[in-house]
PDB file of C-alpha atoms in Angstrom:
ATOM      1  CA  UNK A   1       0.000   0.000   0.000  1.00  0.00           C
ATOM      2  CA  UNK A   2       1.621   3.254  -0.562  1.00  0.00           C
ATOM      3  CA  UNK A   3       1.032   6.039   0.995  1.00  0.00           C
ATOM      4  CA  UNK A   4       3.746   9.127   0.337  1.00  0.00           C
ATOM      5  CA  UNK A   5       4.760  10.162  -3.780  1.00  0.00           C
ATOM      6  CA  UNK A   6       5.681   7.526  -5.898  1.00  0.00           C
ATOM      7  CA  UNK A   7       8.447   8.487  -8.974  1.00  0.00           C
ATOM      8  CA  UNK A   8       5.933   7.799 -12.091  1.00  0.00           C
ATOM      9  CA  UNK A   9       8.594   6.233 -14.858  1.00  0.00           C
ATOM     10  CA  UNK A  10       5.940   6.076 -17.525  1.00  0.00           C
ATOM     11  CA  UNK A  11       5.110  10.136 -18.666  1.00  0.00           C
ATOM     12  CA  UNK A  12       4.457  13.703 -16.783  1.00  0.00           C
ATOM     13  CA  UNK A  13       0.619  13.099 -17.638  1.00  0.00           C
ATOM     14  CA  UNK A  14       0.239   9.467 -16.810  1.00  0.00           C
ATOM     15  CA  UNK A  15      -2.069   9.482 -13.448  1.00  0.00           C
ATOM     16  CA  UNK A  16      -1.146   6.547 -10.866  1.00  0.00           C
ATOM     17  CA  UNK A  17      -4.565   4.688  -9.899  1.00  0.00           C
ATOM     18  CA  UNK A  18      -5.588   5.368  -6.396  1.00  0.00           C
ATOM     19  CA  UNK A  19      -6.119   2.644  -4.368  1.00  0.00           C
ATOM     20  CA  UNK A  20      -9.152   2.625  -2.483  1.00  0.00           C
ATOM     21  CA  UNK A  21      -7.430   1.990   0.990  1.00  0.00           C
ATOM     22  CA  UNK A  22      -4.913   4.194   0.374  1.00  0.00           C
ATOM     23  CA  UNK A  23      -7.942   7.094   0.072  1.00  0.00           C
ATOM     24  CA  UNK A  24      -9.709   5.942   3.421  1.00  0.00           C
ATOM     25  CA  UNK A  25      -6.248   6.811   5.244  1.00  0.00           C
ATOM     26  CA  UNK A  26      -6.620  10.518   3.910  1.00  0.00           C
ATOM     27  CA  UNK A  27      -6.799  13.121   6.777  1.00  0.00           C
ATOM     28  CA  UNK A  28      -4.947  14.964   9.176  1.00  0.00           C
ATOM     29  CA  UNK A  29      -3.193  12.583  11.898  1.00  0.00           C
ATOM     30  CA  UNK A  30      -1.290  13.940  15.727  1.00  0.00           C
ATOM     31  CA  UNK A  31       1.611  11.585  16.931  1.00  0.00           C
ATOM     32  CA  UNK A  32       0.544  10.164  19.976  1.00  0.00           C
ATOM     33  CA  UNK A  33       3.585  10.292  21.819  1.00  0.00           C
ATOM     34  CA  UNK A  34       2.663   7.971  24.937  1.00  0.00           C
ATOM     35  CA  UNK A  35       2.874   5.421  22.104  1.00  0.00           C
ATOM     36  CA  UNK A  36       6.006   6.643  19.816  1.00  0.00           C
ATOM     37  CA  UNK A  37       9.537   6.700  20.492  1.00  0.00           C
ATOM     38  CA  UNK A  38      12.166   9.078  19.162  1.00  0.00           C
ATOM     39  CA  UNK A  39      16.018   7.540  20.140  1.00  0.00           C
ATOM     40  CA  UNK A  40      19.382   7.557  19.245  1.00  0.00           C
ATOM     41  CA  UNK A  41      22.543   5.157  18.954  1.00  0.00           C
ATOM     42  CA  UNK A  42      25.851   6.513  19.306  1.00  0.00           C
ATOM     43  CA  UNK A  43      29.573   4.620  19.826  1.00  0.00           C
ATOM     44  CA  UNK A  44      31.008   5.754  22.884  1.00  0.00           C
ATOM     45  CA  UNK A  45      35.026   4.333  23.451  1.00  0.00           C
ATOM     46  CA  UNK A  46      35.119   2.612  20.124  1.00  0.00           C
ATOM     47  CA  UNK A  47      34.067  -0.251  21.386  1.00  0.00           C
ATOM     48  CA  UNK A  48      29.990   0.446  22.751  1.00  0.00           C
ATOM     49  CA  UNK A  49      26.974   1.963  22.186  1.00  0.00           C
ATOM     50  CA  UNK A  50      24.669   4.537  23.837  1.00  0.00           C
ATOM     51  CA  UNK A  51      21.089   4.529  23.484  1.00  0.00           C
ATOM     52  CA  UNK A  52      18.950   6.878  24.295  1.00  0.00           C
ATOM     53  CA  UNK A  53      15.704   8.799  23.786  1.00  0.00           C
ATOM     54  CA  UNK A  54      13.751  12.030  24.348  1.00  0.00           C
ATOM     55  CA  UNK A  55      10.883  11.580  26.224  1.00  0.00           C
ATOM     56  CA  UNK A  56       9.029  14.444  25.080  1.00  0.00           C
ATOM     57  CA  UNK A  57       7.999  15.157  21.775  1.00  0.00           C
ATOM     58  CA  UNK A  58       5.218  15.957  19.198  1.00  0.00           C
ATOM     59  CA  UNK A  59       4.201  16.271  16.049  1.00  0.00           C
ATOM     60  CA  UNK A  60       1.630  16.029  12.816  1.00  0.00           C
ATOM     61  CA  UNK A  61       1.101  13.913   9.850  1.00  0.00           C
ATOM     62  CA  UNK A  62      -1.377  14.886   6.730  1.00  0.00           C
ATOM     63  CA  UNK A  63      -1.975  11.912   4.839  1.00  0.00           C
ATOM     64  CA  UNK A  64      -3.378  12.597   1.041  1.00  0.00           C
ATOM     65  CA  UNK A  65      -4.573   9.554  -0.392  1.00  0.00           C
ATOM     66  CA  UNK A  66      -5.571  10.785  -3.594  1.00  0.00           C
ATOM     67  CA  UNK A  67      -2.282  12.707  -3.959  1.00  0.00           C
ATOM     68  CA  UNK A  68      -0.156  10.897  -1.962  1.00  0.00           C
ATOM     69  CA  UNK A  69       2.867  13.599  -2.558  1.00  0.00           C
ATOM     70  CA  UNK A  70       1.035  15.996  -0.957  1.00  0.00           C
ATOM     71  CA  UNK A  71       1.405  14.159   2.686  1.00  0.00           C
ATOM     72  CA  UNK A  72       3.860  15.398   4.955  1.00  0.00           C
ATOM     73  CA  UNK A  73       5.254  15.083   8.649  1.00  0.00           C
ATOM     74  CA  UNK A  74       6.582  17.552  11.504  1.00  0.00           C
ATOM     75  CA  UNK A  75       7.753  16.853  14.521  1.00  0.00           C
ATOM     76  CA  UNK A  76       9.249  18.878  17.367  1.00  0.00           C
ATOM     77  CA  UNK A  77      11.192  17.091  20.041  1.00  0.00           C
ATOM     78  CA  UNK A  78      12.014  18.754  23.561  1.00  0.00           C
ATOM     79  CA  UNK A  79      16.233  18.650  24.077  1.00  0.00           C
ATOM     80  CA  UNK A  80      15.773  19.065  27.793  1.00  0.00           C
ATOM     81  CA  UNK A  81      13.467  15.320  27.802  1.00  0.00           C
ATOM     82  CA  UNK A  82      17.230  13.518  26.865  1.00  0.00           C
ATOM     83  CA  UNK A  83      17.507  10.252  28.682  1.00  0.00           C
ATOM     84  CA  UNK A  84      20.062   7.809  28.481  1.00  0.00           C
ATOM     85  CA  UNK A  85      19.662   6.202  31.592  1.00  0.00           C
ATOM     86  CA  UNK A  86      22.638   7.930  33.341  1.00  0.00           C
ATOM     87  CA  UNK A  87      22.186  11.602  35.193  1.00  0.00           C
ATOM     88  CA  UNK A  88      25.446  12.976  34.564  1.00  0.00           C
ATOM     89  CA  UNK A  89      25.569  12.280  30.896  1.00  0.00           C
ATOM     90  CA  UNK A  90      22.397  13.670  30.693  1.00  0.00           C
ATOM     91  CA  UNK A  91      23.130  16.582  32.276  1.00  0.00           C
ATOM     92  CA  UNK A  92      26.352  17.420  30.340  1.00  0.00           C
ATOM     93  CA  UNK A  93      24.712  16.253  26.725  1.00  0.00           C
ATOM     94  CA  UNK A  94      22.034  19.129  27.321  1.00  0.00           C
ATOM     95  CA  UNK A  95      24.597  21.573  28.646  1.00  0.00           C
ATOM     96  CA  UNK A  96      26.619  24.096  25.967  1.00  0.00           C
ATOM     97  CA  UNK A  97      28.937  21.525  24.974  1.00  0.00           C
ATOM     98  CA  UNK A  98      26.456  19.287  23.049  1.00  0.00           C
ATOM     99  CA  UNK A  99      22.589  20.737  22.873  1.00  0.00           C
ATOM    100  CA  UNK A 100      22.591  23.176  24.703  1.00  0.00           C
ATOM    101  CA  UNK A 101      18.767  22.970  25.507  1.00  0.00           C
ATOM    102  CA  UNK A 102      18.447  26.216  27.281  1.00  0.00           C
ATOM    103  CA  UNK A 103      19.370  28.711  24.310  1.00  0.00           C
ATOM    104  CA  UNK A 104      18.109  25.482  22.093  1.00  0.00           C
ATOM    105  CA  UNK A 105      15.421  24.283  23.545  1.00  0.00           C
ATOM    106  CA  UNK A 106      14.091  22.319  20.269  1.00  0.00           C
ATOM    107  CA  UNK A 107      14.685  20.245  17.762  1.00  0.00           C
ATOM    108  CA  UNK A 108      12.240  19.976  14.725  1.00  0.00           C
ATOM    109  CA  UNK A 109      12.075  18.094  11.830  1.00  0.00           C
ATOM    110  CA  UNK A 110       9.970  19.510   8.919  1.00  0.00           C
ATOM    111  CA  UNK A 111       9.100  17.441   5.961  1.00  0.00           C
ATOM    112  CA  UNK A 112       9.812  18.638   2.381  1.00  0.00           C
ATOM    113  CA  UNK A 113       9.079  15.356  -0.006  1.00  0.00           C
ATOM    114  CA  UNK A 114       8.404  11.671   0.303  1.00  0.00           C
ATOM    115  CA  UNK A 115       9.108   8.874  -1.993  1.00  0.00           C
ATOM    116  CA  UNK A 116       7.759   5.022  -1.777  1.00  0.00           C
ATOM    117  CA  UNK A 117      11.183   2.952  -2.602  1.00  0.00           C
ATOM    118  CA  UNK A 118       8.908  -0.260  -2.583  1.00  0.00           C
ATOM    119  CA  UNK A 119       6.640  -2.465  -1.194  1.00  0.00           C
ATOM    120  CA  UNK A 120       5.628  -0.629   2.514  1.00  0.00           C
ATOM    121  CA  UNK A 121       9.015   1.093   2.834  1.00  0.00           C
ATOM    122  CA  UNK A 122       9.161   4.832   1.954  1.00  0.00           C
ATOM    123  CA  UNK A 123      11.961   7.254   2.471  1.00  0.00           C
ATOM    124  CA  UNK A 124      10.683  11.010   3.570  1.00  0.00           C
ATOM    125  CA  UNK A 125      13.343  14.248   3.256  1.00  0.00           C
ATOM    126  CA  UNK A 126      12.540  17.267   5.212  1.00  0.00           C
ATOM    127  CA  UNK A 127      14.782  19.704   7.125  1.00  0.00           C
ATOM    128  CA  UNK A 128      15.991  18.915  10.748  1.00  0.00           C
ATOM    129  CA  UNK A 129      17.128  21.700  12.907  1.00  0.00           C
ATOM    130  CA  UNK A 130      19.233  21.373  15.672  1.00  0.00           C
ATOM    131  CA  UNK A 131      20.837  24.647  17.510  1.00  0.00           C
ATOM    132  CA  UNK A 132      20.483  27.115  15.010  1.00  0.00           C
ATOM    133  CA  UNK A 133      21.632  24.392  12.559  1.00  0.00           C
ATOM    134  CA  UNK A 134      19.277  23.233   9.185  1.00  0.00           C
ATOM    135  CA  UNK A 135      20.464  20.551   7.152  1.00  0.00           C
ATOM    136  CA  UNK A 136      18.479  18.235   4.728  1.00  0.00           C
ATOM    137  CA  UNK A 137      17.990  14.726   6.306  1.00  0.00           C
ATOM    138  CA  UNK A 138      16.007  11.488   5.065  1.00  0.00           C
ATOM    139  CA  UNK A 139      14.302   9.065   7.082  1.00  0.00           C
ATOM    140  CA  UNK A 140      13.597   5.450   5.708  1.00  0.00           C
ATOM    141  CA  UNK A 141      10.421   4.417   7.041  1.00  0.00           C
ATOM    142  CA  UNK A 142       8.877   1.002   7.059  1.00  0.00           C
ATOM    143  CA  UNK A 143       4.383   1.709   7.211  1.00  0.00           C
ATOM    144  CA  UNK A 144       3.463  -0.751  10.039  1.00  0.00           C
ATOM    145  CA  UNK A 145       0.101  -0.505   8.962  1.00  0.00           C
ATOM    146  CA  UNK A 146      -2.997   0.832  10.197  1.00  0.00           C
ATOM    147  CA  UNK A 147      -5.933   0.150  13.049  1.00  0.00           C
ATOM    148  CA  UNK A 148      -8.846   1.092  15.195  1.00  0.00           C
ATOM    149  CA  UNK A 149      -7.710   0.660  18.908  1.00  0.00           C
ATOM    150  CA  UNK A 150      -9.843   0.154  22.273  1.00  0.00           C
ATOM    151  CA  UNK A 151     -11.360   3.580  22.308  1.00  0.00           C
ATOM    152  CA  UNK A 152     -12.578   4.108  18.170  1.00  0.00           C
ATOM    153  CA  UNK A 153      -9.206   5.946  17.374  1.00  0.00           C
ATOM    154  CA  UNK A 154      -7.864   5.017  13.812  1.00  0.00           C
ATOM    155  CA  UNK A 155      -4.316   5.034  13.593  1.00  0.00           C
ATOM    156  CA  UNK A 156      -1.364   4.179  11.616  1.00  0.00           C
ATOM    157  CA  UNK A 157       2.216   2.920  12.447  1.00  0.00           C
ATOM    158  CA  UNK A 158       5.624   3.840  11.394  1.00  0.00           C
ATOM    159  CA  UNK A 159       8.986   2.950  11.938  1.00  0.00           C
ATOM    160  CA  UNK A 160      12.303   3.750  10.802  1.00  0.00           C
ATOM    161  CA  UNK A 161      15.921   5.248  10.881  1.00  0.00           C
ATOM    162  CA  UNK A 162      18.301   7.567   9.345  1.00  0.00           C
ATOM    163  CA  UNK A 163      21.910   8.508  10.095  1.00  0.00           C
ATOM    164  CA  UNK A 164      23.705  11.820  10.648  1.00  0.00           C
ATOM    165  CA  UNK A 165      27.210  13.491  10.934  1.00  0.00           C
ATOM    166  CA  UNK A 166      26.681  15.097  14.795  1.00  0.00           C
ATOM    167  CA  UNK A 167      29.630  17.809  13.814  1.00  0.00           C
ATOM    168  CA  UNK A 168      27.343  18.785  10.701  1.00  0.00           C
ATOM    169  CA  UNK A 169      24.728  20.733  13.196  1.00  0.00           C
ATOM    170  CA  UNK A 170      27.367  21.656  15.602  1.00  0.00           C
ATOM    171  CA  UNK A 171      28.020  19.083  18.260  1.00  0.00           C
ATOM    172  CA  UNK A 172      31.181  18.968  17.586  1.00  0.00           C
ATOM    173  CA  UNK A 173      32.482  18.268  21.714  1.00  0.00           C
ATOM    174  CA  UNK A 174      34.715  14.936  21.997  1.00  0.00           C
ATOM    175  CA  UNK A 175      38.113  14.121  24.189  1.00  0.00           C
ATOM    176  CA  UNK A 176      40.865  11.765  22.952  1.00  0.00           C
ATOM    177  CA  UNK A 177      41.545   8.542  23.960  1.00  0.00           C
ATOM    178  CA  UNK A 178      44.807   7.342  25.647  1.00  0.00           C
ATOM    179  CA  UNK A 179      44.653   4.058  22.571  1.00  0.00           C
ATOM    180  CA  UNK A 180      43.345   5.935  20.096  1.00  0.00           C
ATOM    181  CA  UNK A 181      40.097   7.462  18.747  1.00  0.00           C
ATOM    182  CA  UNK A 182      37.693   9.429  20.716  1.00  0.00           C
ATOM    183  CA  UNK A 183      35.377   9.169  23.370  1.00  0.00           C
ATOM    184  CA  UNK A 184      31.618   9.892  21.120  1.00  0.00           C
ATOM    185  CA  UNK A 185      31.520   9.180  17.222  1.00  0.00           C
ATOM    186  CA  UNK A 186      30.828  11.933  14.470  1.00  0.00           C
ATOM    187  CA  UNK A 187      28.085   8.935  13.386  1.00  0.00           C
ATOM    188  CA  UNK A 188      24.408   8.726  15.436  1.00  0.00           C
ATOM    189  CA  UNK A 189      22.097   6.521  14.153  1.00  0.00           C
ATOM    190  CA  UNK A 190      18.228   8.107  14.706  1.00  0.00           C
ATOM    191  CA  UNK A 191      15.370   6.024  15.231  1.00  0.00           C
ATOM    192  CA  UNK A 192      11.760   6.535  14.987  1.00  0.00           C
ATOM    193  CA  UNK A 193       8.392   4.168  16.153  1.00  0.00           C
ATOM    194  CA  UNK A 194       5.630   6.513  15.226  1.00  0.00           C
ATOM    195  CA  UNK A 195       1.589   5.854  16.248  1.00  0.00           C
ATOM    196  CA  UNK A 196      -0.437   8.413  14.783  1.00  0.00           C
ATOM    197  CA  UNK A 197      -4.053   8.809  15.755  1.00  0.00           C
ATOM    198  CA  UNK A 198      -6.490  10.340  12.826  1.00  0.00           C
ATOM    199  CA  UNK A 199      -7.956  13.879  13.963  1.00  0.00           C
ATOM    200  CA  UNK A 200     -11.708  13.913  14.000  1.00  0.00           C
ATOM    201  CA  UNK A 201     -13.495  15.389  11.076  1.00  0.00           C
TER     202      UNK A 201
END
Protein backbone atom coordinates (compact mmCIF):
# COMPACT_ATOMS: atom_id res chain seq x y z
CA UNK A 1 0.00 0.00 0.00
CA UNK A 2 1.62 3.25 -0.56
CA UNK A 3 1.03 6.04 1.00
CA UNK A 4 3.75 9.13 0.34
CA UNK A 5 4.76 10.16 -3.78
CA UNK A 6 5.68 7.53 -5.90
CA UNK A 7 8.45 8.49 -8.97
CA UNK A 8 5.93 7.80 -12.09
CA UNK A 9 8.59 6.23 -14.86
CA UNK A 10 5.94 6.08 -17.52
CA UNK A 11 5.11 10.14 -18.67
CA UNK A 12 4.46 13.70 -16.78
CA UNK A 13 0.62 13.10 -17.64
CA UNK A 14 0.24 9.47 -16.81
CA UNK A 15 -2.07 9.48 -13.45
CA UNK A 16 -1.15 6.55 -10.87
CA UNK A 17 -4.57 4.69 -9.90
CA UNK A 18 -5.59 5.37 -6.40
CA UNK A 19 -6.12 2.64 -4.37
CA UNK A 20 -9.15 2.62 -2.48
CA UNK A 21 -7.43 1.99 0.99
CA UNK A 22 -4.91 4.19 0.37
CA UNK A 23 -7.94 7.09 0.07
CA UNK A 24 -9.71 5.94 3.42
CA UNK A 25 -6.25 6.81 5.24
CA UNK A 26 -6.62 10.52 3.91
CA UNK A 27 -6.80 13.12 6.78
CA UNK A 28 -4.95 14.96 9.18
CA UNK A 29 -3.19 12.58 11.90
CA UNK A 30 -1.29 13.94 15.73
CA UNK A 31 1.61 11.59 16.93
CA UNK A 32 0.54 10.16 19.98
CA UNK A 33 3.58 10.29 21.82
CA UNK A 34 2.66 7.97 24.94
CA UNK A 35 2.87 5.42 22.10
CA UNK A 36 6.01 6.64 19.82
CA UNK A 37 9.54 6.70 20.49
CA UNK A 38 12.17 9.08 19.16
CA UNK A 39 16.02 7.54 20.14
CA UNK A 40 19.38 7.56 19.25
CA UNK A 41 22.54 5.16 18.95
CA UNK A 42 25.85 6.51 19.31
CA UNK A 43 29.57 4.62 19.83
CA UNK A 44 31.01 5.75 22.88
CA UNK A 45 35.03 4.33 23.45
CA UNK A 46 35.12 2.61 20.12
CA UNK A 47 34.07 -0.25 21.39
CA UNK A 48 29.99 0.45 22.75
CA UNK A 49 26.97 1.96 22.19
CA UNK A 50 24.67 4.54 23.84
CA UNK A 51 21.09 4.53 23.48
CA UNK A 52 18.95 6.88 24.30
CA UNK A 53 15.70 8.80 23.79
CA UNK A 54 13.75 12.03 24.35
CA UNK A 55 10.88 11.58 26.22
CA UNK A 56 9.03 14.44 25.08
CA UNK A 57 8.00 15.16 21.78
CA UNK A 58 5.22 15.96 19.20
CA UNK A 59 4.20 16.27 16.05
CA UNK A 60 1.63 16.03 12.82
CA UNK A 61 1.10 13.91 9.85
CA UNK A 62 -1.38 14.89 6.73
CA UNK A 63 -1.97 11.91 4.84
CA UNK A 64 -3.38 12.60 1.04
CA UNK A 65 -4.57 9.55 -0.39
CA UNK A 66 -5.57 10.78 -3.59
CA UNK A 67 -2.28 12.71 -3.96
CA UNK A 68 -0.16 10.90 -1.96
CA UNK A 69 2.87 13.60 -2.56
CA UNK A 70 1.03 16.00 -0.96
CA UNK A 71 1.41 14.16 2.69
CA UNK A 72 3.86 15.40 4.96
CA UNK A 73 5.25 15.08 8.65
CA UNK A 74 6.58 17.55 11.50
CA UNK A 75 7.75 16.85 14.52
CA UNK A 76 9.25 18.88 17.37
CA UNK A 77 11.19 17.09 20.04
CA UNK A 78 12.01 18.75 23.56
CA UNK A 79 16.23 18.65 24.08
CA UNK A 80 15.77 19.06 27.79
CA UNK A 81 13.47 15.32 27.80
CA UNK A 82 17.23 13.52 26.86
CA UNK A 83 17.51 10.25 28.68
CA UNK A 84 20.06 7.81 28.48
CA UNK A 85 19.66 6.20 31.59
CA UNK A 86 22.64 7.93 33.34
CA UNK A 87 22.19 11.60 35.19
CA UNK A 88 25.45 12.98 34.56
CA UNK A 89 25.57 12.28 30.90
CA UNK A 90 22.40 13.67 30.69
CA UNK A 91 23.13 16.58 32.28
CA UNK A 92 26.35 17.42 30.34
CA UNK A 93 24.71 16.25 26.72
CA UNK A 94 22.03 19.13 27.32
CA UNK A 95 24.60 21.57 28.65
CA UNK A 96 26.62 24.10 25.97
CA UNK A 97 28.94 21.52 24.97
CA UNK A 98 26.46 19.29 23.05
CA UNK A 99 22.59 20.74 22.87
CA UNK A 100 22.59 23.18 24.70
CA UNK A 101 18.77 22.97 25.51
CA UNK A 102 18.45 26.22 27.28
CA UNK A 103 19.37 28.71 24.31
CA UNK A 104 18.11 25.48 22.09
CA UNK A 105 15.42 24.28 23.54
CA UNK A 106 14.09 22.32 20.27
CA UNK A 107 14.69 20.25 17.76
CA UNK A 108 12.24 19.98 14.73
CA UNK A 109 12.08 18.09 11.83
CA UNK A 110 9.97 19.51 8.92
CA UNK A 111 9.10 17.44 5.96
CA UNK A 112 9.81 18.64 2.38
CA UNK A 113 9.08 15.36 -0.01
CA UNK A 114 8.40 11.67 0.30
CA UNK A 115 9.11 8.87 -1.99
CA UNK A 116 7.76 5.02 -1.78
CA UNK A 117 11.18 2.95 -2.60
CA UNK A 118 8.91 -0.26 -2.58
CA UNK A 119 6.64 -2.47 -1.19
CA UNK A 120 5.63 -0.63 2.51
CA UNK A 121 9.02 1.09 2.83
CA UNK A 122 9.16 4.83 1.95
CA UNK A 123 11.96 7.25 2.47
CA UNK A 124 10.68 11.01 3.57
CA UNK A 125 13.34 14.25 3.26
CA UNK A 126 12.54 17.27 5.21
CA UNK A 127 14.78 19.70 7.13
CA UNK A 128 15.99 18.92 10.75
CA UNK A 129 17.13 21.70 12.91
CA UNK A 130 19.23 21.37 15.67
CA UNK A 131 20.84 24.65 17.51
CA UNK A 132 20.48 27.12 15.01
CA UNK A 133 21.63 24.39 12.56
CA UNK A 134 19.28 23.23 9.19
CA UNK A 135 20.46 20.55 7.15
CA UNK A 136 18.48 18.24 4.73
CA UNK A 137 17.99 14.73 6.31
CA UNK A 138 16.01 11.49 5.07
CA UNK A 139 14.30 9.06 7.08
CA UNK A 140 13.60 5.45 5.71
CA UNK A 141 10.42 4.42 7.04
CA UNK A 142 8.88 1.00 7.06
CA UNK A 143 4.38 1.71 7.21
CA UNK A 144 3.46 -0.75 10.04
CA UNK A 145 0.10 -0.50 8.96
CA UNK A 146 -3.00 0.83 10.20
CA UNK A 147 -5.93 0.15 13.05
CA UNK A 148 -8.85 1.09 15.20
CA UNK A 149 -7.71 0.66 18.91
CA UNK A 150 -9.84 0.15 22.27
CA UNK A 151 -11.36 3.58 22.31
CA UNK A 152 -12.58 4.11 18.17
CA UNK A 153 -9.21 5.95 17.37
CA UNK A 154 -7.86 5.02 13.81
CA UNK A 155 -4.32 5.03 13.59
CA UNK A 156 -1.36 4.18 11.62
CA UNK A 157 2.22 2.92 12.45
CA UNK A 158 5.62 3.84 11.39
CA UNK A 159 8.99 2.95 11.94
CA UNK A 160 12.30 3.75 10.80
CA UNK A 161 15.92 5.25 10.88
CA UNK A 162 18.30 7.57 9.35
CA UNK A 163 21.91 8.51 10.09
CA UNK A 164 23.70 11.82 10.65
CA UNK A 165 27.21 13.49 10.93
CA UNK A 166 26.68 15.10 14.79
CA UNK A 167 29.63 17.81 13.81
CA UNK A 168 27.34 18.78 10.70
CA UNK A 169 24.73 20.73 13.20
CA UNK A 170 27.37 21.66 15.60
CA UNK A 171 28.02 19.08 18.26
CA UNK A 172 31.18 18.97 17.59
CA UNK A 173 32.48 18.27 21.71
CA UNK A 174 34.72 14.94 22.00
CA UNK A 175 38.11 14.12 24.19
CA UNK A 176 40.87 11.77 22.95
CA UNK A 177 41.55 8.54 23.96
CA UNK A 178 44.81 7.34 25.65
CA UNK A 179 44.65 4.06 22.57
CA UNK A 180 43.35 5.93 20.10
CA UNK A 181 40.10 7.46 18.75
CA UNK A 182 37.69 9.43 20.72
CA UNK A 183 35.38 9.17 23.37
CA UNK A 184 31.62 9.89 21.12
CA UNK A 185 31.52 9.18 17.22
CA UNK A 186 30.83 11.93 14.47
CA UNK A 187 28.08 8.93 13.39
CA UNK A 188 24.41 8.73 15.44
CA UNK A 189 22.10 6.52 14.15
CA UNK A 190 18.23 8.11 14.71
CA UNK A 191 15.37 6.02 15.23
CA UNK A 192 11.76 6.54 14.99
CA UNK A 193 8.39 4.17 16.15
CA UNK A 194 5.63 6.51 15.23
CA UNK A 195 1.59 5.85 16.25
CA UNK A 196 -0.44 8.41 14.78
CA UNK A 197 -4.05 8.81 15.76
CA UNK A 198 -6.49 10.34 12.83
CA UNK A 199 -7.96 13.88 13.96
CA UNK A 200 -11.71 13.91 14.00
CA UNK A 201 -13.50 15.39 11.08
Amino acid sequence: MGLFGRKNTESATTTLPVDPALAALTGDYTIDAAHSSIGFTVRHAMVTNVRGSFGEHEGALTLNGSDPAASSASIDVRIASIDTGIGDRDTHLRSGDFFDAEQFPLMTFRSTEAAQLGGDKYRITGDLTIKDVTKPLSIDLEFNGTATDPYGNERVGFEGSAEILRSEWGLTWNAALETGGVVVSDKVKLNFDISAIKNAA
